[in-house]
Tab-separated table of C-alpha atoms in Angstrom:
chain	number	residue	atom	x	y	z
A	1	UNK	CA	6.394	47.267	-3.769
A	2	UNK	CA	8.108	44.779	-1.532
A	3	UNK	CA	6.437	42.923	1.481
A	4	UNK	CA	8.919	42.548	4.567
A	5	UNK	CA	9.858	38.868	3.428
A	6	UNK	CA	11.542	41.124	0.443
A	7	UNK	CA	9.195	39.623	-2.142
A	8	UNK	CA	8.563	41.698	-5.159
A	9	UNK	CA	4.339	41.757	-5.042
A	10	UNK	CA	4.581	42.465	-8.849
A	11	UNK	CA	6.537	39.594	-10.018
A	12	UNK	CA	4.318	37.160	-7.448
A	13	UNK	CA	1.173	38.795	-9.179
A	14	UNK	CA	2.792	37.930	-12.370
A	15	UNK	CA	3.364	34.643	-11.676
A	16	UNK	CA	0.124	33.963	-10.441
A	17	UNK	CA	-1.364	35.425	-13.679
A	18	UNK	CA	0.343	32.731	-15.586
A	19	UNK	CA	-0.828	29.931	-13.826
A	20	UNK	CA	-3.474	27.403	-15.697
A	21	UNK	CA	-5.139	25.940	-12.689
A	22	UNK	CA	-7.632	22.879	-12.922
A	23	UNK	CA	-9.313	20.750	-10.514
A	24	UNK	CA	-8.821	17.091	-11.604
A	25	UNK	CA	-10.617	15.370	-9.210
A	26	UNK	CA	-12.313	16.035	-5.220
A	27	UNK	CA	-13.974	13.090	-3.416
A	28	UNK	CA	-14.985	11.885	-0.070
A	29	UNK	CA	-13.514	8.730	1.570
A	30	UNK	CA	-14.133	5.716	3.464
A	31	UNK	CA	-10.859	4.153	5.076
A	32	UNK	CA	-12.247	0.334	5.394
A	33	UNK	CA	-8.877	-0.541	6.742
A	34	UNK	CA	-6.245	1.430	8.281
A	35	UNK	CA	-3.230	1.301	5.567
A	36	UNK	CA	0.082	2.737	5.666
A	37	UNK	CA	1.226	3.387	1.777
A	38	UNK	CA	5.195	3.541	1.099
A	39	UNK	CA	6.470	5.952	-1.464
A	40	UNK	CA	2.867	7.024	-2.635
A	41	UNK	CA	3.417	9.356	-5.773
A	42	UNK	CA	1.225	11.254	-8.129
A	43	UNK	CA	2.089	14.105	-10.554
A	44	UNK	CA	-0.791	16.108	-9.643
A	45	UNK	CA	-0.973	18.610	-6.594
A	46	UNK	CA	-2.982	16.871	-3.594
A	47	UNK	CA	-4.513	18.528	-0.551
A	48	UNK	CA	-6.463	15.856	2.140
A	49	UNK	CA	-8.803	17.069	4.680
A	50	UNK	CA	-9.195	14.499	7.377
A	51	UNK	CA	-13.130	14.390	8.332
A	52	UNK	CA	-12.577	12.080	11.431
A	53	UNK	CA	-9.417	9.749	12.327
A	54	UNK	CA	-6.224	9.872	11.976
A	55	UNK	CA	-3.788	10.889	8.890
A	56	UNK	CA	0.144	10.729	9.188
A	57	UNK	CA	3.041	10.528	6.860
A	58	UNK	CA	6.888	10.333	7.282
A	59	UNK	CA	8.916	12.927	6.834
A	60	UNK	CA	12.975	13.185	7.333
A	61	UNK	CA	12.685	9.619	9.600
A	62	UNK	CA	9.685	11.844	11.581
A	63	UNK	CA	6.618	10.966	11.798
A	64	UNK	CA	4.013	13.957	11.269
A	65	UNK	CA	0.151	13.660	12.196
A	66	UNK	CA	-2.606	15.881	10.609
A	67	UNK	CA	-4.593	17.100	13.256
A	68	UNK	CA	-8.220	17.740	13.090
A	69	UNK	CA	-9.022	21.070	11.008
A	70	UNK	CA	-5.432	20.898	9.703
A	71	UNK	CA	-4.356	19.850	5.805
A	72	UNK	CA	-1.825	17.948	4.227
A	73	UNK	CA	-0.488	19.412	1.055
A	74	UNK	CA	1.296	17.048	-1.322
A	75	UNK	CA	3.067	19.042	-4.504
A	76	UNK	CA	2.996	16.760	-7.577
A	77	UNK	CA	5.582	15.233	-7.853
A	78	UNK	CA	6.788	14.417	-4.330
A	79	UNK	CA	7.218	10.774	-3.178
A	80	UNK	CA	5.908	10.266	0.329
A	81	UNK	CA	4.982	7.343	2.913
A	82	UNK	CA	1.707	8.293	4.037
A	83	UNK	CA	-0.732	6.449	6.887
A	84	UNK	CA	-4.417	6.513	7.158
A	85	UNK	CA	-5.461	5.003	10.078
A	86	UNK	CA	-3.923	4.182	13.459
A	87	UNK	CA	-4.755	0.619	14.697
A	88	UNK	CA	-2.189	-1.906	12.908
A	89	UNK	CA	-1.798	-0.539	9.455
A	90	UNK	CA	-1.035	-2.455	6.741
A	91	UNK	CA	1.849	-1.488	5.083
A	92	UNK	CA	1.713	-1.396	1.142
A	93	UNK	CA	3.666	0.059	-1.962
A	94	UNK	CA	1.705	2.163	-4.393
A	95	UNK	CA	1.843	-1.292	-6.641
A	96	UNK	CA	-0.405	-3.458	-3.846
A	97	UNK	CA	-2.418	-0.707	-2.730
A	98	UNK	CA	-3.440	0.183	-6.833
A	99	UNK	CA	-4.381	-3.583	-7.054
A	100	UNK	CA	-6.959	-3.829	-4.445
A	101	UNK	CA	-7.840	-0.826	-3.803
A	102	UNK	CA	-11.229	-1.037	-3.070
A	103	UNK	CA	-10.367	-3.267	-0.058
A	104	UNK	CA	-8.739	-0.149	2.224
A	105	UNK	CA	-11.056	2.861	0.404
A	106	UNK	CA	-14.821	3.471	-0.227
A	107	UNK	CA	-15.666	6.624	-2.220
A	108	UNK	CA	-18.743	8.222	-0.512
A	109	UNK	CA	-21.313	10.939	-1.145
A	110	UNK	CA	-20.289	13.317	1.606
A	111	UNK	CA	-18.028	13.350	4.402
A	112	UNK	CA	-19.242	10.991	7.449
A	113	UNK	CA	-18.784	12.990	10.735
A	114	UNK	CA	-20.264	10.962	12.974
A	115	UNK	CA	-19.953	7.384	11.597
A	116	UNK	CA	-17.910	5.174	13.407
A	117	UNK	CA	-15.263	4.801	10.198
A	118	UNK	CA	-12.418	7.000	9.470
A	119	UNK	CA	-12.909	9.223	6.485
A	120	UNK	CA	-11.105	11.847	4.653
A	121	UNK	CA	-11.318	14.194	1.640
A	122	UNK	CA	-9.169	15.339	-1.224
A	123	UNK	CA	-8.911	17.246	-4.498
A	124	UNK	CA	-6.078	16.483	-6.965
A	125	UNK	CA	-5.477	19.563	-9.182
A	126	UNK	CA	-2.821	21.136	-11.446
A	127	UNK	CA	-0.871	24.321	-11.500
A	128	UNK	CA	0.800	24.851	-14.827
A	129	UNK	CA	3.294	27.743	-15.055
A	130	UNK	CA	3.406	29.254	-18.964
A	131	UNK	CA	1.140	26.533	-19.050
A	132	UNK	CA	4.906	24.281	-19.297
A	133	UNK	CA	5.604	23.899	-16.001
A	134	UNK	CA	3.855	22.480	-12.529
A	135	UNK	CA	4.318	25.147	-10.202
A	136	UNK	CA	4.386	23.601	-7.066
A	137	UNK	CA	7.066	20.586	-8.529
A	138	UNK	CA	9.484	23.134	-9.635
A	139	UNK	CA	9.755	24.792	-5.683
A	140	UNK	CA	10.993	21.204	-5.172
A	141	UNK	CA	9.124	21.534	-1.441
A	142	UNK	CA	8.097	19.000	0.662
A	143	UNK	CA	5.141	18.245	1.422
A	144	UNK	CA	3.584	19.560	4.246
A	145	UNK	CA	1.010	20.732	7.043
A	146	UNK	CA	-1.626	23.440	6.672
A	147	UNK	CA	-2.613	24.937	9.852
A	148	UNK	CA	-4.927	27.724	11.220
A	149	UNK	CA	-6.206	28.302	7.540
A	150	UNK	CA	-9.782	29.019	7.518
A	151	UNK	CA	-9.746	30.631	4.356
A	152	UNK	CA	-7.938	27.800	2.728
A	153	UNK	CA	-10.465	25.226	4.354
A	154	UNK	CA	-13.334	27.153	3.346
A	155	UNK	CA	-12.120	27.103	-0.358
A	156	UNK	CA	-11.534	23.276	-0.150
A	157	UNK	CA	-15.146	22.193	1.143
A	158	UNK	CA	-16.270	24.814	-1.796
A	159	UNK	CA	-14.643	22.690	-3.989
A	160	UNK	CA	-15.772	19.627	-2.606
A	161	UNK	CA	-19.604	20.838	-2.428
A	162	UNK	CA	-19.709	22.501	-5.655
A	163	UNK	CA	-17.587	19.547	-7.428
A	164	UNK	CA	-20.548	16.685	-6.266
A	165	UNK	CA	-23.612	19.628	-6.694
A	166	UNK	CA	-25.989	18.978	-9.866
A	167	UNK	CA	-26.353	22.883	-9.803
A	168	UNK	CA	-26.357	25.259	-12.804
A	169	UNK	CA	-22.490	26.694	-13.562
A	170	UNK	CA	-20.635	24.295	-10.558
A	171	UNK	CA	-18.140	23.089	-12.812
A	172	UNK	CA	-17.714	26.785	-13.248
A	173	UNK	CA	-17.929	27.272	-9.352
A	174	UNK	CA	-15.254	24.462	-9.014
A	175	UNK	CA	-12.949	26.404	-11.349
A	176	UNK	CA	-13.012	30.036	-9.486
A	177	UNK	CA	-12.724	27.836	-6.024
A	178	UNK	CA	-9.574	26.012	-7.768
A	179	UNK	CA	-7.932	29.262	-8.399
A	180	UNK	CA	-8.546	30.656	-5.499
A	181	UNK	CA	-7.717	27.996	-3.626
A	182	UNK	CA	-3.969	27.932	-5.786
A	183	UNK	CA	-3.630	31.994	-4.372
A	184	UNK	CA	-4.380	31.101	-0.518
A	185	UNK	CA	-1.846	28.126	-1.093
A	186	UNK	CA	0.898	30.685	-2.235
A	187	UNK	CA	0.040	33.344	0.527
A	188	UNK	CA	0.075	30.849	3.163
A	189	UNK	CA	3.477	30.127	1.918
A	190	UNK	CA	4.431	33.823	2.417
A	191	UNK	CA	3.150	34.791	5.200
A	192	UNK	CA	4.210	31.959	7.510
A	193	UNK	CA	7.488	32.134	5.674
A	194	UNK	CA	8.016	28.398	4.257
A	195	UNK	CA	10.122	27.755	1.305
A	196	UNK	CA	10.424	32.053	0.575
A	197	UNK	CA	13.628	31.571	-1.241
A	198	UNK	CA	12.204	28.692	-3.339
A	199	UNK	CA	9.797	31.127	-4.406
A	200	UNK	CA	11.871	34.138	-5.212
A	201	UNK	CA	13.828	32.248	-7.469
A	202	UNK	CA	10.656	31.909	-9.807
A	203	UNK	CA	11.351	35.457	-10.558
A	204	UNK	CA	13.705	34.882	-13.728
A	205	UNK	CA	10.525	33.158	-15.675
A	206	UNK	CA	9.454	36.793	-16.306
A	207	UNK	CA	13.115	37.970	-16.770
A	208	UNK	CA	14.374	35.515	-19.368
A	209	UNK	CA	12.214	35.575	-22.653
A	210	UNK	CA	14.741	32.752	-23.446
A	211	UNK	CA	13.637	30.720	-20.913
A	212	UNK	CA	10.167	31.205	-21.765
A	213	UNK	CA	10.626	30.303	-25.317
A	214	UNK	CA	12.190	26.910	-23.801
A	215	UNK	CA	9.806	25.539	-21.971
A	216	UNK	CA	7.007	26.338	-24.669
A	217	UNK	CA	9.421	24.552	-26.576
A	218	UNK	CA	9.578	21.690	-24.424
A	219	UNK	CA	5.559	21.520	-24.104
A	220	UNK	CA	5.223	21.490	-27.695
A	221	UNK	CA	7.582	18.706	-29.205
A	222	UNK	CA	7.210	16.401	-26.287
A	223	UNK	CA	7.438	13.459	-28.729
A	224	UNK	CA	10.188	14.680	-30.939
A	225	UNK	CA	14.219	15.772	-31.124
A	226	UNK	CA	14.903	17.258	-27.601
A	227	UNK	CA	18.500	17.095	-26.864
A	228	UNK	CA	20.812	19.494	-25.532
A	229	UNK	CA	21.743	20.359	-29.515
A	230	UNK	CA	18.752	21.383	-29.815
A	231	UNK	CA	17.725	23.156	-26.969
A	232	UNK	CA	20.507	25.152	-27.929
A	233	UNK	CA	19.467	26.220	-31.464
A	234	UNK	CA	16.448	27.087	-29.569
A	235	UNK	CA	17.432	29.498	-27.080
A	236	UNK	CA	20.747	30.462	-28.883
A	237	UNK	CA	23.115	29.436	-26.319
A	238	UNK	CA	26.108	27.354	-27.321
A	239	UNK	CA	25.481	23.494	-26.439
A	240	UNK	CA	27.779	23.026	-23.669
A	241	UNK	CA	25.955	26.091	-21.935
A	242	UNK	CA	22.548	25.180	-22.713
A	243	UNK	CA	22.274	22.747	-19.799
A	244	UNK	CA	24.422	24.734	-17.108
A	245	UNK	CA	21.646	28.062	-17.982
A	246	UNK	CA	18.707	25.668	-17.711
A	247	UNK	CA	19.595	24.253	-14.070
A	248	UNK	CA	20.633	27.827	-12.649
A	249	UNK	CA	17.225	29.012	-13.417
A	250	UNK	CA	14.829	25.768	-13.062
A	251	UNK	CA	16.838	23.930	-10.816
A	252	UNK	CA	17.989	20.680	-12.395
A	253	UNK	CA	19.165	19.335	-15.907
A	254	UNK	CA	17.209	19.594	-18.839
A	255	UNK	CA	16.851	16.388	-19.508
A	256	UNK	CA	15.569	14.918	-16.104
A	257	UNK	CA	12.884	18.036	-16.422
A	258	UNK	CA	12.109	16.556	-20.267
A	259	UNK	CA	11.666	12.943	-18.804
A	260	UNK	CA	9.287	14.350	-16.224
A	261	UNK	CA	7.118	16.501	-18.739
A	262	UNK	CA	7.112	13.066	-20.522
A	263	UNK	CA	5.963	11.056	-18.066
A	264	UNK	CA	3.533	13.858	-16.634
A	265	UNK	CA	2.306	13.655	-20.353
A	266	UNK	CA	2.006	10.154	-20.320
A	267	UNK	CA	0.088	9.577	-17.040
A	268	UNK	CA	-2.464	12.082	-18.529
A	269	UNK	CA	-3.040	10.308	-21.397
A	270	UNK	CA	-3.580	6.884	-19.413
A	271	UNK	CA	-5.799	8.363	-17.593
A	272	UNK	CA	-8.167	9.975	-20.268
A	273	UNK	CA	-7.904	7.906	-23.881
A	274	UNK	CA	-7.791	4.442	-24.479
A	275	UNK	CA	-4.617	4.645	-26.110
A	276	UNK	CA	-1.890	1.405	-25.960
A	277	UNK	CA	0.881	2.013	-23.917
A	278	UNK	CA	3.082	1.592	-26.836
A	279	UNK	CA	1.397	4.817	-28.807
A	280	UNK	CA	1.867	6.933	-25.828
A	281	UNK	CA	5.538	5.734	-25.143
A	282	UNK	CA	5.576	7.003	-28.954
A	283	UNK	CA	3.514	9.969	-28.100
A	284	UNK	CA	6.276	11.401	-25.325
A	285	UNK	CA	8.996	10.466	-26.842
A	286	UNK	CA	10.134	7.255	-26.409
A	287	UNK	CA	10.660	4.743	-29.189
A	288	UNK	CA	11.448	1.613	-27.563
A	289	UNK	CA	8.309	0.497	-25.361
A	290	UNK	CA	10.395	-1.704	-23.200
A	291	UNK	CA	12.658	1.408	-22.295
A	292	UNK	CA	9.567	3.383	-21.699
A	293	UNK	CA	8.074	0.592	-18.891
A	294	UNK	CA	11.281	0.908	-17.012
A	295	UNK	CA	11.317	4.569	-16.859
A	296	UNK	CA	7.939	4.845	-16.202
A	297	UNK	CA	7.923	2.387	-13.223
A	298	UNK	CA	11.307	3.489	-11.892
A	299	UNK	CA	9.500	6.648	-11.484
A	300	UNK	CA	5.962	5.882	-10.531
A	301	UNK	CA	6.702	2.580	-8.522
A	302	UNK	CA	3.983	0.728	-10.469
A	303	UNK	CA	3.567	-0.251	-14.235
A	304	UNK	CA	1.881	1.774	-17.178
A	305	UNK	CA	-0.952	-0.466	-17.115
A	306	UNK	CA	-1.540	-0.529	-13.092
A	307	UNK	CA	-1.399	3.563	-13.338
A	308	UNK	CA	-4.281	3.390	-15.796
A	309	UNK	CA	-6.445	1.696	-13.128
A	310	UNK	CA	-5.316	4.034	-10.199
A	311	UNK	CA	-6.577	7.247	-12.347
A	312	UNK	CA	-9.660	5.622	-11.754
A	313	UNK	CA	-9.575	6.179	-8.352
A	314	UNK	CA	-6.191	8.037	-7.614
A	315	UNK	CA	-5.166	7.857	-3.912
């Protein structure tokens, strides 16, 4: 059965039956002082409810305000310049705002609706296709405005109540309103037709069992032998074909995805062991620790150490 955006229903029902969704974090905050921050990145999925004020970010040289009751979804993975606050923002890179962050942003108990202080909320959360890949990166879309979803609101302030409730099976609660909250995301892309063909082309995960094996492959030897040689003894493809067939089907080279599962990896593990940042350079894959610093704040904008201290708070 096809919809009349010509999407197979099937193959989106299979797709969503492969996701492994999980809420990372959902807070309430105070903006103490309105802040624009450049180039803000994070490799988890991010949707932020203003309560009362103003949001903005930049998009293609535009600027692009949140209205009230409207929310701004941020695929991991995506780079953007985004403003809380109107009145003279300061204007920060991820690396300034991470060091002092409790000078712009107060975590609070519940949102403040009639306080004289801006505030917003947010949930972070991941979308993991085959458990390999993060849905919403792979689309490589933009991020971008929610409007006239009450559905999709509801499920976000279920999330939000259920995440901060000292109630029997929330954590439960929090994981049913994460999943559903993953399906209204993906229908609101269909039905106001955003970024349709980005999503048909995630048909040929459930068409390619060489693909598949792949990115399981991938996942699994993170820290080990991943070259092109190899990824061709694993999908037996010859190696000067392995890399063309992995970009027609996931959209870039295999080994800018492999650097981004590693540093996906890594951020994860800052974030929840006490591990050195040499052992997880090790961990993902890269031998030389010095190497792994530049990557790692090429991509994130601030060091390994500094991104330890933002999971602590995240935006």
């Amino acid at each position: 059965m096809k919809n009349s955006n010509n999407i197979n229903i099937r193959d989106y029902n299979k797709i969503i039956d492969s996701l492994a969704v999980q809420c990372i974090k959902a807070r309430h905050i105070r903006v103490l002082q309105a802040l624009t921050i450049d180039s803000f990145y994070d490799v988890e999925n991010i949707v932020i409810l203003p309560n009362k004020g103003t949001i903005s970010y930049t998009q293609a040289g535009a600027q692009q305000q949140v209205a009230p009751g409207e929310m701004l979804f941020i695929p991991g993975g995506q780079p953007i310049t985004i403003t809380y606050g109107r009145n003279n923002p300061l204007q920060l890179d991820q690396e300034a705002f991470t060091d002092d962050h409790q000078r712009y942003f107060q975590a609070m108990a519940a949102p403040d609706l009639e306080g004289q202080l801006e505030n917003f909320s947010y949930i972070t959360f991941e979308a993991k296709l085959l458990e390999a890949v993060n849905f919403f990166t792979s689309l490589a879309i933009p991020p971008f405005i929610i409007k006239d979803n009450a559905h999709l609101s509801n499920t976000l302030k279920s999330i939000l109540l259920e995440s901060s409730a000292a109630t029997i099976g929330n954590a439960r609660m929090v994981q049913t309103y994460t999943e559903q909250l993953v399906i209204e995301i993906v229908r609101h892309l269909i039905a106001n037709h955003l970024f349709t063909d980005n999503l048909i082309t995630h048909s040929h995960y459930f068409k390619d069992p060489r693909l598949i094996k792949l990115l399981h492959y991938i996942r699994d030897n993170l820290g080990g032998n991943l070259s092109n040689r190899k990824l061709a003894a694993v999908a037996h493809v010859s190696e000067d074909y392995v890399g063309q067939y992995f970009k027609m089907l996931i959209g870039i080279n295999p080994q800018d995805y492999i650097e981004f599962q590693r540093m996906e990896r890594a951020v994860k593990l800052l974030s929840t062991t006490q591990k050195s940042i040499r052992d997880i350079g090790q961990e993902v894959g890269f031998k030389d620790t010095a190497y792994f610093c530049r990557r790692f704040r090429m991509r994130f904008g601030i060091p390994a150490g500094k991104m330890r201290r933002k999971a602590s708070f995240s935006i």
